[in-house]
Coordinates of C-alpha atoms in Angstrom, one line a residue:
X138 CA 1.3 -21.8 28.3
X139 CA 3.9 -22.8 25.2
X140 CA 6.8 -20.6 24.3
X141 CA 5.3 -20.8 21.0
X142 CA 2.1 -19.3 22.5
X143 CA 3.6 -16.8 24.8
X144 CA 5.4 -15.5 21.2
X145 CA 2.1 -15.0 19.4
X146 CA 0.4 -13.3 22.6
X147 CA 3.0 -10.9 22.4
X148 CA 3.1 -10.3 19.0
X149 CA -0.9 -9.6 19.1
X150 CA -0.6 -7.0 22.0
X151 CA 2.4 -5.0 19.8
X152 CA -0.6 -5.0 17.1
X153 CA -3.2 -4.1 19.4
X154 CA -1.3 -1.0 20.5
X155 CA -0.8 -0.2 16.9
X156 CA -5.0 -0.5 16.8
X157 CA -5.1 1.7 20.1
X158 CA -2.7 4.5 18.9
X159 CA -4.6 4.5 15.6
X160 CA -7.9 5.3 16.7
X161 CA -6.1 8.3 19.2
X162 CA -4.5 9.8 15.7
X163 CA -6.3 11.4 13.2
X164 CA -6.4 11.1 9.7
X165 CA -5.3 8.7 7.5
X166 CA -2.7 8.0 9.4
X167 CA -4.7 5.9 11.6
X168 CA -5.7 3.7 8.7
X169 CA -2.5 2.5 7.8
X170 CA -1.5 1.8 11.6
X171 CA -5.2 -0.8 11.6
X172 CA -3.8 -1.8 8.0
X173 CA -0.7 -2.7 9.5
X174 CA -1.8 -4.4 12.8
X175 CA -4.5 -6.5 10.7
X176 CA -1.6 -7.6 7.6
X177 CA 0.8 -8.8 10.1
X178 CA -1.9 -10.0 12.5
X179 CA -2.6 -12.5 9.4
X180 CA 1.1 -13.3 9.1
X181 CA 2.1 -13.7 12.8
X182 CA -0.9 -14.3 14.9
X183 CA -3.7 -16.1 12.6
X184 CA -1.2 -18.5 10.6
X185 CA 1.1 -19.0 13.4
X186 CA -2.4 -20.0 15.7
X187 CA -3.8 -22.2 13.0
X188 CA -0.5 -23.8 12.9
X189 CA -0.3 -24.9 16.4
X190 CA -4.0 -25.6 16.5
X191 CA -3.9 -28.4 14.0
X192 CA -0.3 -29.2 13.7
X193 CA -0.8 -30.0 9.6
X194 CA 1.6 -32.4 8.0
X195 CA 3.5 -30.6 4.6
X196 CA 2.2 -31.9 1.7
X197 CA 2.2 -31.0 -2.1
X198 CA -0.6 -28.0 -2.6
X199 CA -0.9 -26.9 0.6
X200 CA 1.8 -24.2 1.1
X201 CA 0.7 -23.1 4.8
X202 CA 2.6 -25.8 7.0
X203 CA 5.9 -25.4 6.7
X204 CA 8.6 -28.6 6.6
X205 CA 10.9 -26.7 8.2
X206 CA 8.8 -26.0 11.1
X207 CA 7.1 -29.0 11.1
X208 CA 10.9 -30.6 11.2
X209 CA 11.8 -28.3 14.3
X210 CA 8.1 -29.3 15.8
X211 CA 5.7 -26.1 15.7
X212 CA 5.6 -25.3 19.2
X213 CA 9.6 -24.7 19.2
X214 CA 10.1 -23.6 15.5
X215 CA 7.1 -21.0 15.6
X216 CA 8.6 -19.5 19.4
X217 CA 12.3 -19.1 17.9
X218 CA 11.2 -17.9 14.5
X219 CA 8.8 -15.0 15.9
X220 CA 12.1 -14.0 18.6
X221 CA 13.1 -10.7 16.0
X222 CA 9.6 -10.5 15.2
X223 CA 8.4 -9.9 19.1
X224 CA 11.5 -7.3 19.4
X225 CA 10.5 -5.6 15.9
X226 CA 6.7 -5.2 16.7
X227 CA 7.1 -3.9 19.9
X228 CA 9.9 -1.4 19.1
X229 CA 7.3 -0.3 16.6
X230 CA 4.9 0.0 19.2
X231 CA 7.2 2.2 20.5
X232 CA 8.2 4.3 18.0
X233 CA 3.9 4.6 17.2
X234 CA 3.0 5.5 21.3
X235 CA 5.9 8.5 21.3
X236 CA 4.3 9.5 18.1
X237 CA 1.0 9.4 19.3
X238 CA 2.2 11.2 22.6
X239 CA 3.1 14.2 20.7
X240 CA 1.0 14.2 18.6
X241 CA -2.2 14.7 20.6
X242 CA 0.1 17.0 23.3
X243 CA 0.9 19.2 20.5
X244 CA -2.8 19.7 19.7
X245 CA -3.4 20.2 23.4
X246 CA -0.4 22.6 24.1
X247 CA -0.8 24.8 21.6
X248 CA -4.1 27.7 21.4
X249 CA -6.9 26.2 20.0
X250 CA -7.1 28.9 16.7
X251 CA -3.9 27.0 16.0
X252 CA -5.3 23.7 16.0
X253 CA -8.6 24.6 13.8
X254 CA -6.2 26.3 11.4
X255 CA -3.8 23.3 11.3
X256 CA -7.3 21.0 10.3
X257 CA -8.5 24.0 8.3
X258 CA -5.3 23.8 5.9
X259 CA -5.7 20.3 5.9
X260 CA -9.0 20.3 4.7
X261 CA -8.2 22.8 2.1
X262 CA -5.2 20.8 0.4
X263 CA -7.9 18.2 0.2
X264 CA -10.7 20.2 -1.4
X265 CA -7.8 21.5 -3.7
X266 CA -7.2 18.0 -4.9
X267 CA -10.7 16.8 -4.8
X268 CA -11.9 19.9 -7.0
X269 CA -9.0 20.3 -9.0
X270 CA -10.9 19.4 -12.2
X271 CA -7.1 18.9 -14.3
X272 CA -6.3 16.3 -11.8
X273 CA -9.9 14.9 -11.8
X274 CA -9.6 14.4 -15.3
X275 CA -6.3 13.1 -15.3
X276 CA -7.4 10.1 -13.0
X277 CA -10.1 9.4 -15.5
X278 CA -7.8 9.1 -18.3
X279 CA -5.2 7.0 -15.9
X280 CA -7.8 4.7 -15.3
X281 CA -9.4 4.6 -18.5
X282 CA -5.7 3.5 -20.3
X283 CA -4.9 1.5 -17.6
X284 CA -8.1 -0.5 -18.2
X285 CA -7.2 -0.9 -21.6
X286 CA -4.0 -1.9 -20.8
X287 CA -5.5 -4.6 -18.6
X288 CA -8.0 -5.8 -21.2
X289 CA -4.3 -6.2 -23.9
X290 CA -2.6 -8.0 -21.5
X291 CA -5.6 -10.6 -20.1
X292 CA -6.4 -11.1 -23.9
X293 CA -2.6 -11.6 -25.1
X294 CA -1.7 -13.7 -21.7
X295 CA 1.1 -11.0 -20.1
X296 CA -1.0 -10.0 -17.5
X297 CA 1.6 -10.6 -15.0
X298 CA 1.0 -12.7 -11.9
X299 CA 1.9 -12.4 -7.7
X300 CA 6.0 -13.2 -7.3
X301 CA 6.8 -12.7 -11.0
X302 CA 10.7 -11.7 -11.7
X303 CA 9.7 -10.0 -14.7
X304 CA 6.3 -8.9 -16.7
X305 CA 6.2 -10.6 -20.5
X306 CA 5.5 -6.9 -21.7
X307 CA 6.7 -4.1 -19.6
X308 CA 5.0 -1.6 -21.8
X309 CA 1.3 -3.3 -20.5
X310 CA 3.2 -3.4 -17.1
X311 CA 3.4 0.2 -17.1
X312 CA 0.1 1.2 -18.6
X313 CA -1.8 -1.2 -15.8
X314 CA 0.3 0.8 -13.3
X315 CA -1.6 3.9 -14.7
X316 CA -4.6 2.2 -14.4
X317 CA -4.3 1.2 -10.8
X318 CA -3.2 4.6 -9.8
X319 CA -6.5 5.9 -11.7
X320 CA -8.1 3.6 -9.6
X321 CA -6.9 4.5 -6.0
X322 CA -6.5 8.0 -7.1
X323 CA -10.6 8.4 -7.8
X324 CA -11.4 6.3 -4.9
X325 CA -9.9 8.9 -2.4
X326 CA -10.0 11.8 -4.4
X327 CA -13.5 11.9 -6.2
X328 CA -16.2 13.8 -4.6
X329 CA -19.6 12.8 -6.4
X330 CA -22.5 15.6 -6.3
X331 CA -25.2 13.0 -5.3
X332 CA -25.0 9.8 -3.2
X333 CA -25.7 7.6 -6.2
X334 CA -22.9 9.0 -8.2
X335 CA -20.6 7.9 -5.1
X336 CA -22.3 4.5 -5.3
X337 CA -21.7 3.9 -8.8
X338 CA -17.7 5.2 -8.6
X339 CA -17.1 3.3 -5.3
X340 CA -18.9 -0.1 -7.0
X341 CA -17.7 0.0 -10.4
X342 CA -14.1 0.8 -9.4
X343 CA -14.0 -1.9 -6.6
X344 CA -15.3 -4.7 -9.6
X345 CA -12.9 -3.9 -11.7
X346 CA -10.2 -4.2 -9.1
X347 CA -11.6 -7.6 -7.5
X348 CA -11.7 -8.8 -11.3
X349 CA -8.0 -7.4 -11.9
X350 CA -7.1 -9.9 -8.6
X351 CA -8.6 -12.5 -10.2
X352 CA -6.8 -12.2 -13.7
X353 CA -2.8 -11.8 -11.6
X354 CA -3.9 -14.0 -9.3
X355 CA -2.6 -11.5 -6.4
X356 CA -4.4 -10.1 -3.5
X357 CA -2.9 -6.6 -3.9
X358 CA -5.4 -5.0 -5.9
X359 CA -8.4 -5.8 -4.0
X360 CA -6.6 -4.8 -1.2
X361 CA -5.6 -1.4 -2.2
X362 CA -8.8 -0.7 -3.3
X363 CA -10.5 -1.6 0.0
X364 CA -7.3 0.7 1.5
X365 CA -8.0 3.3 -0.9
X366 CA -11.8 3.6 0.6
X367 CA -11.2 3.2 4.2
X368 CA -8.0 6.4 3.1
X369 CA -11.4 8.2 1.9
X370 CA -13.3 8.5 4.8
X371 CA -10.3 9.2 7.0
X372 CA -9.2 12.4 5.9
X373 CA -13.2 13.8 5.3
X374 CA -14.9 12.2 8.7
X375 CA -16.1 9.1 9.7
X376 CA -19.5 7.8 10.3
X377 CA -21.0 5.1 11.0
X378 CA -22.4 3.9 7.5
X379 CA -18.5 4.8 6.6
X380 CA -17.2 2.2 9.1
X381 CA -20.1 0.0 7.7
X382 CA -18.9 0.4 4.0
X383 CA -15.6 -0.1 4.9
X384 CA -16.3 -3.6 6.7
X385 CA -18.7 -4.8 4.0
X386 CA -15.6 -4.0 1.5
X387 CA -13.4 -5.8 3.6
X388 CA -15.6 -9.1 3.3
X389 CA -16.1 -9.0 -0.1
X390 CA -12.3 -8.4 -0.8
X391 CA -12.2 -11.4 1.1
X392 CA -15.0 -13.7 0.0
X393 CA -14.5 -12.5 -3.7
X394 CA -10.8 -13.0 -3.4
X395 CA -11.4 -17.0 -2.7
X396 CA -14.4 -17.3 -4.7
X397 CA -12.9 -16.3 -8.3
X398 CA -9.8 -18.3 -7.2
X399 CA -12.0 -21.4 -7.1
X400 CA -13.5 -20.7 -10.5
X401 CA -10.6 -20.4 -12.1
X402 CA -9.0 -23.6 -10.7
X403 CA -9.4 -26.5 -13.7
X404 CA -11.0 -30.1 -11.7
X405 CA -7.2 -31.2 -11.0
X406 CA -6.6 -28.2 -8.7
X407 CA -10.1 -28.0 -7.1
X408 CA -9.5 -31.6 -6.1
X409 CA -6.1 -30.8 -5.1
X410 CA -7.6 -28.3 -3.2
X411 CA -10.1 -29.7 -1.8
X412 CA -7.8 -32.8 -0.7
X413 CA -5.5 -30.3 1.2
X414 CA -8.1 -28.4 3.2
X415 CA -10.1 -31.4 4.5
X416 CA -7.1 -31.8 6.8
X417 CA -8.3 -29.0 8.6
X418 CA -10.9 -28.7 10.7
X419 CA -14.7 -26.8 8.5
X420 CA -14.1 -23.4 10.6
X421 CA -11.0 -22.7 9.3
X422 CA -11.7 -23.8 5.9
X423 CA -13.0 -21.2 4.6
X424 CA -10.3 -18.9 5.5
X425 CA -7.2 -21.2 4.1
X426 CA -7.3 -18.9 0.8
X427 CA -6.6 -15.9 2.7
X428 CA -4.1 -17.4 5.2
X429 CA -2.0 -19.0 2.0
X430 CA -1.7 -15.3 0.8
X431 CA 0.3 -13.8 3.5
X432 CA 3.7 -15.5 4.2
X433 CA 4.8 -13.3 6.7
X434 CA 5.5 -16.7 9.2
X435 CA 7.3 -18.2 5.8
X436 CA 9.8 -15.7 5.5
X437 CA 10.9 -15.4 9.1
X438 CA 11.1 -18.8 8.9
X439 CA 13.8 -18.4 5.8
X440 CA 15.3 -15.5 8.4
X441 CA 16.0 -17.7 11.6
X442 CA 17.6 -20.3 9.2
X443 CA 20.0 -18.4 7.4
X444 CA 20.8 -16.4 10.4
X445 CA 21.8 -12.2 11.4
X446 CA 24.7 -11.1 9.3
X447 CA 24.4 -13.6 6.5
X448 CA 23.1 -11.7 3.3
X449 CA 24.3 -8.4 2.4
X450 CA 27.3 -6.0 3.7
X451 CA 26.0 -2.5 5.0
X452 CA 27.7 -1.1 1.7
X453 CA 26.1 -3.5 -0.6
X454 CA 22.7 -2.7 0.7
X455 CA 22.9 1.2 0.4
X456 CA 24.8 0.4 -3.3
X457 CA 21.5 -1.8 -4.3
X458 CA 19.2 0.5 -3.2
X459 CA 20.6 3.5 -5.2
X460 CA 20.4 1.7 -8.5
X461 CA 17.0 0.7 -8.2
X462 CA 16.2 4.4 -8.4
X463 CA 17.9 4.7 -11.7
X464 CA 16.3 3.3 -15.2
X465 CA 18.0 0.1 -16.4
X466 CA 19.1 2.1 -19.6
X467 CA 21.3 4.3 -18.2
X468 CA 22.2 1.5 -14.9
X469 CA 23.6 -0.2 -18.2
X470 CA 23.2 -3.6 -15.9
X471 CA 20.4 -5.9 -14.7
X472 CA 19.1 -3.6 -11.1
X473 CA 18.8 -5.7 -7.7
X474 CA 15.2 -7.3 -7.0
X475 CA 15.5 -7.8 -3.3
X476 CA 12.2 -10.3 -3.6
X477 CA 14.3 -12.6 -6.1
X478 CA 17.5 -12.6 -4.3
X479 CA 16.0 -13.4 -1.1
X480 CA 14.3 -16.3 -2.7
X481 CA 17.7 -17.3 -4.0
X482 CA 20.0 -16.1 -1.2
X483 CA 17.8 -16.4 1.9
X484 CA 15.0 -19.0 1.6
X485 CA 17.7 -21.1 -0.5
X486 CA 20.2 -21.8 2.2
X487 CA 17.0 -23.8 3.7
X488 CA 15.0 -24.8 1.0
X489 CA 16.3 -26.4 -2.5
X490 CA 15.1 -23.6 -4.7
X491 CA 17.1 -24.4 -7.5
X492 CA 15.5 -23.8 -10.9
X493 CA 12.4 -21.9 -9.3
X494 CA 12.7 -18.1 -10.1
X495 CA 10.1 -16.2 -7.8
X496 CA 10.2 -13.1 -6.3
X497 CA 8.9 -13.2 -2.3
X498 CA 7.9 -10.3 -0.2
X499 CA 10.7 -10.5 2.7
X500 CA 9.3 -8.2 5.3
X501 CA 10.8 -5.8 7.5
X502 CA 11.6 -7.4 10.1
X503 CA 12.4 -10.3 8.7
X504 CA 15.0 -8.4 6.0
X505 CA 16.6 -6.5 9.2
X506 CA 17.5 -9.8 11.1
X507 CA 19.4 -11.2 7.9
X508 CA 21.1 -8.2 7.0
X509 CA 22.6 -6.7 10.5
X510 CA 20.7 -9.2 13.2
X511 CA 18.4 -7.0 16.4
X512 CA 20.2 -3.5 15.5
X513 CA 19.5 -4.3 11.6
X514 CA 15.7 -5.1 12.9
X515 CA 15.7 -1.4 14.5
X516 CA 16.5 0.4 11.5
X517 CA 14.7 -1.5 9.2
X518 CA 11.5 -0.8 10.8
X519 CA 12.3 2.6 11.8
X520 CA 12.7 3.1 7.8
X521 CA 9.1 1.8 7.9
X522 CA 7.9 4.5 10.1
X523 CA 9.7 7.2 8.4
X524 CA 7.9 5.8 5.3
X525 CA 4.5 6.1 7.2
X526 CA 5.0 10.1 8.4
X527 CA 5.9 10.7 4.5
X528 CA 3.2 9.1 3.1
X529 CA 0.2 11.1 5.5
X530 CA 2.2 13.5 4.6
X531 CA 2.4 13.3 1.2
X532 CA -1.5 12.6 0.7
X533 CA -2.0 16.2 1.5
X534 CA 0.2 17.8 -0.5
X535 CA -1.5 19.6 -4.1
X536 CA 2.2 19.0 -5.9
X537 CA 0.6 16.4 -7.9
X538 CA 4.0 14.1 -7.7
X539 CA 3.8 13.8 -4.4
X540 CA -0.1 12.1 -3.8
X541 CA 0.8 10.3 -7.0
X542 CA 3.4 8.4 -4.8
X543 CA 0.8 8.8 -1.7
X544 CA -1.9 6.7 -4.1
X545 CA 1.3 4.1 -5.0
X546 CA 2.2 3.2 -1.6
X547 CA -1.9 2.5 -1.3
X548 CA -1.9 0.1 -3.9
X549 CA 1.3 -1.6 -3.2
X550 CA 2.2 -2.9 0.2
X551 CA 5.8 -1.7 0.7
X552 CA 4.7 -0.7 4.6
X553 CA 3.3 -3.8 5.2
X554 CA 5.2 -6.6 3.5
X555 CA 8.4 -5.3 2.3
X556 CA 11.7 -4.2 4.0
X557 CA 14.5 -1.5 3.1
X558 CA 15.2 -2.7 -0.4
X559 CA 11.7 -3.5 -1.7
X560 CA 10.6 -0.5 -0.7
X561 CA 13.7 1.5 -2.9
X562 CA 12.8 -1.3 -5.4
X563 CA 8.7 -0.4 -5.6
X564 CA 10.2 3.4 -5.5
X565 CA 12.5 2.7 -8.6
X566 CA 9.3 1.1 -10.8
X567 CA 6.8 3.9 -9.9
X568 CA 8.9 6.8 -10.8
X569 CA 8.5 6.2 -14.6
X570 CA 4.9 6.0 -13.9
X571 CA 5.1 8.9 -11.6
X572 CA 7.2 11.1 -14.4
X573 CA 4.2 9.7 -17.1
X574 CA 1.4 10.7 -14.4
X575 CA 3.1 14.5 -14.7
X576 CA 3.2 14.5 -18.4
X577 CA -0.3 13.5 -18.8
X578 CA -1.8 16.2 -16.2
X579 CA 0.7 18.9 -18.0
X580 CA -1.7 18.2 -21.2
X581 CA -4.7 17.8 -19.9
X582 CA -3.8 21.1 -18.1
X583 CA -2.6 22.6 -22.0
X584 CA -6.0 20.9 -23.9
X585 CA -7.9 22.8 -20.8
X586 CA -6.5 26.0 -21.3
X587 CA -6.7 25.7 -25.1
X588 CA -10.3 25.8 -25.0
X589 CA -10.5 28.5 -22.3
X590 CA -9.2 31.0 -23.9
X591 CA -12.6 33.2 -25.6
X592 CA -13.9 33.1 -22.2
X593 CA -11.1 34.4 -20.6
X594 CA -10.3 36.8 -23.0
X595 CA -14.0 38.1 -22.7
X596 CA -13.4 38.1 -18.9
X597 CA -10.3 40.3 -19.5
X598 CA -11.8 42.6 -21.6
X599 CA -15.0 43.3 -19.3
X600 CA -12.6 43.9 -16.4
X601 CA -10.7 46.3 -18.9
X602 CA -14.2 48.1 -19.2
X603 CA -14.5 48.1 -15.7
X604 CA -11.2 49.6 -15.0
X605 CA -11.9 52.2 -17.8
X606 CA -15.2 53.0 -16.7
X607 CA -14.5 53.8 -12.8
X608 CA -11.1 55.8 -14.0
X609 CA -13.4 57.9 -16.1
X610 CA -15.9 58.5 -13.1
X611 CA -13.2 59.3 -10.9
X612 CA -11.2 61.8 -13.6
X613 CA -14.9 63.5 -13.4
X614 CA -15.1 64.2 -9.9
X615 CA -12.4 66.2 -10.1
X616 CA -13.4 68.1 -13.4

């Protein structure tokens, strides 16, 4: 067995103890620990084995061999790259068994009216979300100007696409934000009377989310969406035509994902394409699409080369990640974008990157290594699973804020593909949208109690009568 090999076996039993401990959890929870295990399994087990398998020579269109790599040879280059990723998966591993562990003997210790309150509350938050009919309606109009949005930007061409610095019109930026919250928001949250009414919310949301991937050209909103559904079932209870859905959404995320690429490739890059692939052999072909999308393996590559210690001080990384929280206006500067300084700062010292602006998803692990070497790997992805505990956390919580930024860190993958600072950075952009979010369930709230008011003054004024009434019988009992 290779050292390369031996690296990926080990990465894939870290991953299959995430798996294990999520099906021992509860709630949802256990769907971002799968979530997790299958991202970086993508990253770090299925691009890495691909690699190995067929040993593809770089060449122009084809972005999953690396030069780098291939210069080192793959069976050496993937075995020292994956080193801080073996030691940052399984200390994660860890972290998610002594998790696990107390979890489940803190259900067993303590008296069983405990533990059916515990899941009683829990239930209740949710049915006070799910039948909150302000905050249903606030989702609908999220997703209904966030559509809009969409449609503005496809038709004027700033519909912004994957690794952009910057959107061409940050007001569209924002209102498509809305939208995807709208989105993720009514896939978890809404409870349909009949099982058509589910159908139609569950289809017609996931099309318009597989069509948004298409137009940026990212992966992410599929994604979430197919997140957002599997989030669904685990806090209500699974069954099997809920593991069933969540499988057959899976595939099409997949399969849809690929198939709109390809029709919106011109002949040139279909040819391209086409060219690249046929270096590989017709089983793997069909999953090349997918595999180019996740570039976990890429960016520990730009980690090994550039080496522990050799990006930012300890200072400068809490410095950045406080002005990211802060609106440019009042930051009166230009705010840290941890996915375009990596590409500049990390990826460069390996690869000429010299008039390409991009922003890259740095990982974790990867982002640990470069900033404080093993011990900067052990914070960074204990900051991960701090994230994690907040986030199940948050999804239960009726202070609308807080599912707000639940239903953000669905959409976007901060806890699968971004470290420390993209996760402050991702934190900094959805506040605005979380402050608007507030505003708009604050007047939906006002236009609601607007028209309420006849009813509940004639509600008022039969209790009144009421009250009256049984004081006057009791006055004459003592007549």
């Amino acid at each position: 067995m290779t050292g390369a090999v031996s690296e990926v076996l080990l990465v894939a039993g870290a991953l299959v103890t995430f798996v294990v401990c999520g099906f021992l959890l509860t709630g949802p929870i256990r769907v971002f620990l799968i979530a997790q295990s299958a991202y970086w399994a993508l990253s770090y087990v299925a691009v890495p084995a691909v690699l190995l398998w067929v040993q593809p020579q770089p060449q122009y269109g084809d972005n999953l061999p690396d030069a780098r790599l291939a210069a080192l040879g793959y069976d050496p280059g993937i075995a020292a790259v994956l080193r801080p990723v073996v030691y940052g998966s399984w200390l994660y591993a860890g972290m998610v068994v002594l998790y696990t562990i107390w979890s489940r003997r803190r259900r067993s210790s303590v008296p069983g009216d405990h533990v059916e309150r515990q899941a009683f509350l829990r239930r209740r938050a949710l049915a006070r979300l799910a039948d909150n009919p302000q905050f249903k309606s606030t989702l609908v109009i999220l997703y209904v100007l966030g559509t809009l949005g969409r449609l503005a930007a496809y038709a004027t061409g700033t519909a912004g696409r994957a690794g952009e610095l910057e959107s061409p019109n940050p007001f569209l930026n924002l209102v498509t934000v809305l939208g995807t919250i709208g989105a993720v928001g009514l896939l978890v949250y809404s409870r349909p009377a009949t099982l058509r009414g589910m159908l139609v919310i569950i289809g017609g949301l996931t099309a318009g989310e597989l069509l948004w991937t298409a137009a940026v050209q990212s992966k992410t909103p599929i994604m979430g969406a197919a997140l957002a559904l599997a989030v669904r079932f685990a806090m209500t209870d699974w069954t099997r035509g809920k593991v069933i859905a969540v499988l057959t959404m899976t595939v099409i995320a997949i399969v849809g994902f690929g198939a709109l690429q390809s029709l919106k490739a011109d002949d040139a890059a279909k040819a391209q394409s086409v060219l690249a692939d046929s270096s590989y052999p017709s089983s793997v072909r069909p999953f090349l699409s997918l595999l180019r999308r996740f570039d976990g393996l890429e960016a520990a590559t730009d980690a090994y080369y550039a080496g522990p210690n050799s990006w930012l001080t300890p200072q400068q990384t809490m410095v950045h990640a406080a002005e990211t929280l802060l609106p440019t206006q009042l930051l009166g500067a230009e705010k840290f974008q941890a996915g375009a300084e990596w590409a500049a700062d990390v990826r460069g010292q390996s690869v000429d990157m010299s008039g390409i602006e991009v922003s890259l998803a740095e990982g974790d692990i990867n982002e640990g290594y470069v900033l404080g070497g093993y011990p900067g790997v052990a914070l960074d992805v204990l900051f991960t699973f701090v994230v994690l505990l907040v986030w199940a956390w948050a999804m239960y919580d009726t202070r609308i804020p807080l599912p707000v930024l639940g239903l953000a860190l669905i959409e976007v993958p901060v806890l699968f593909e971004r470290g420390f600072l993209g996760a402050f950075e991702t934190l900094g952009k959805y506040l605005q949208a979380m402050a608007l979010v507030w505003i708009i369930y604050l007047l939906v709230g006002e236009y609601r109690r607007r028209r309420e008011p006849p009813a509940i003054a004639t509600l008022l004024e039969e209790r009144a009568n009421a009250s009256l009434v049984t004081s006057q019988l009791r006055a004459g009992q003592w007549v």
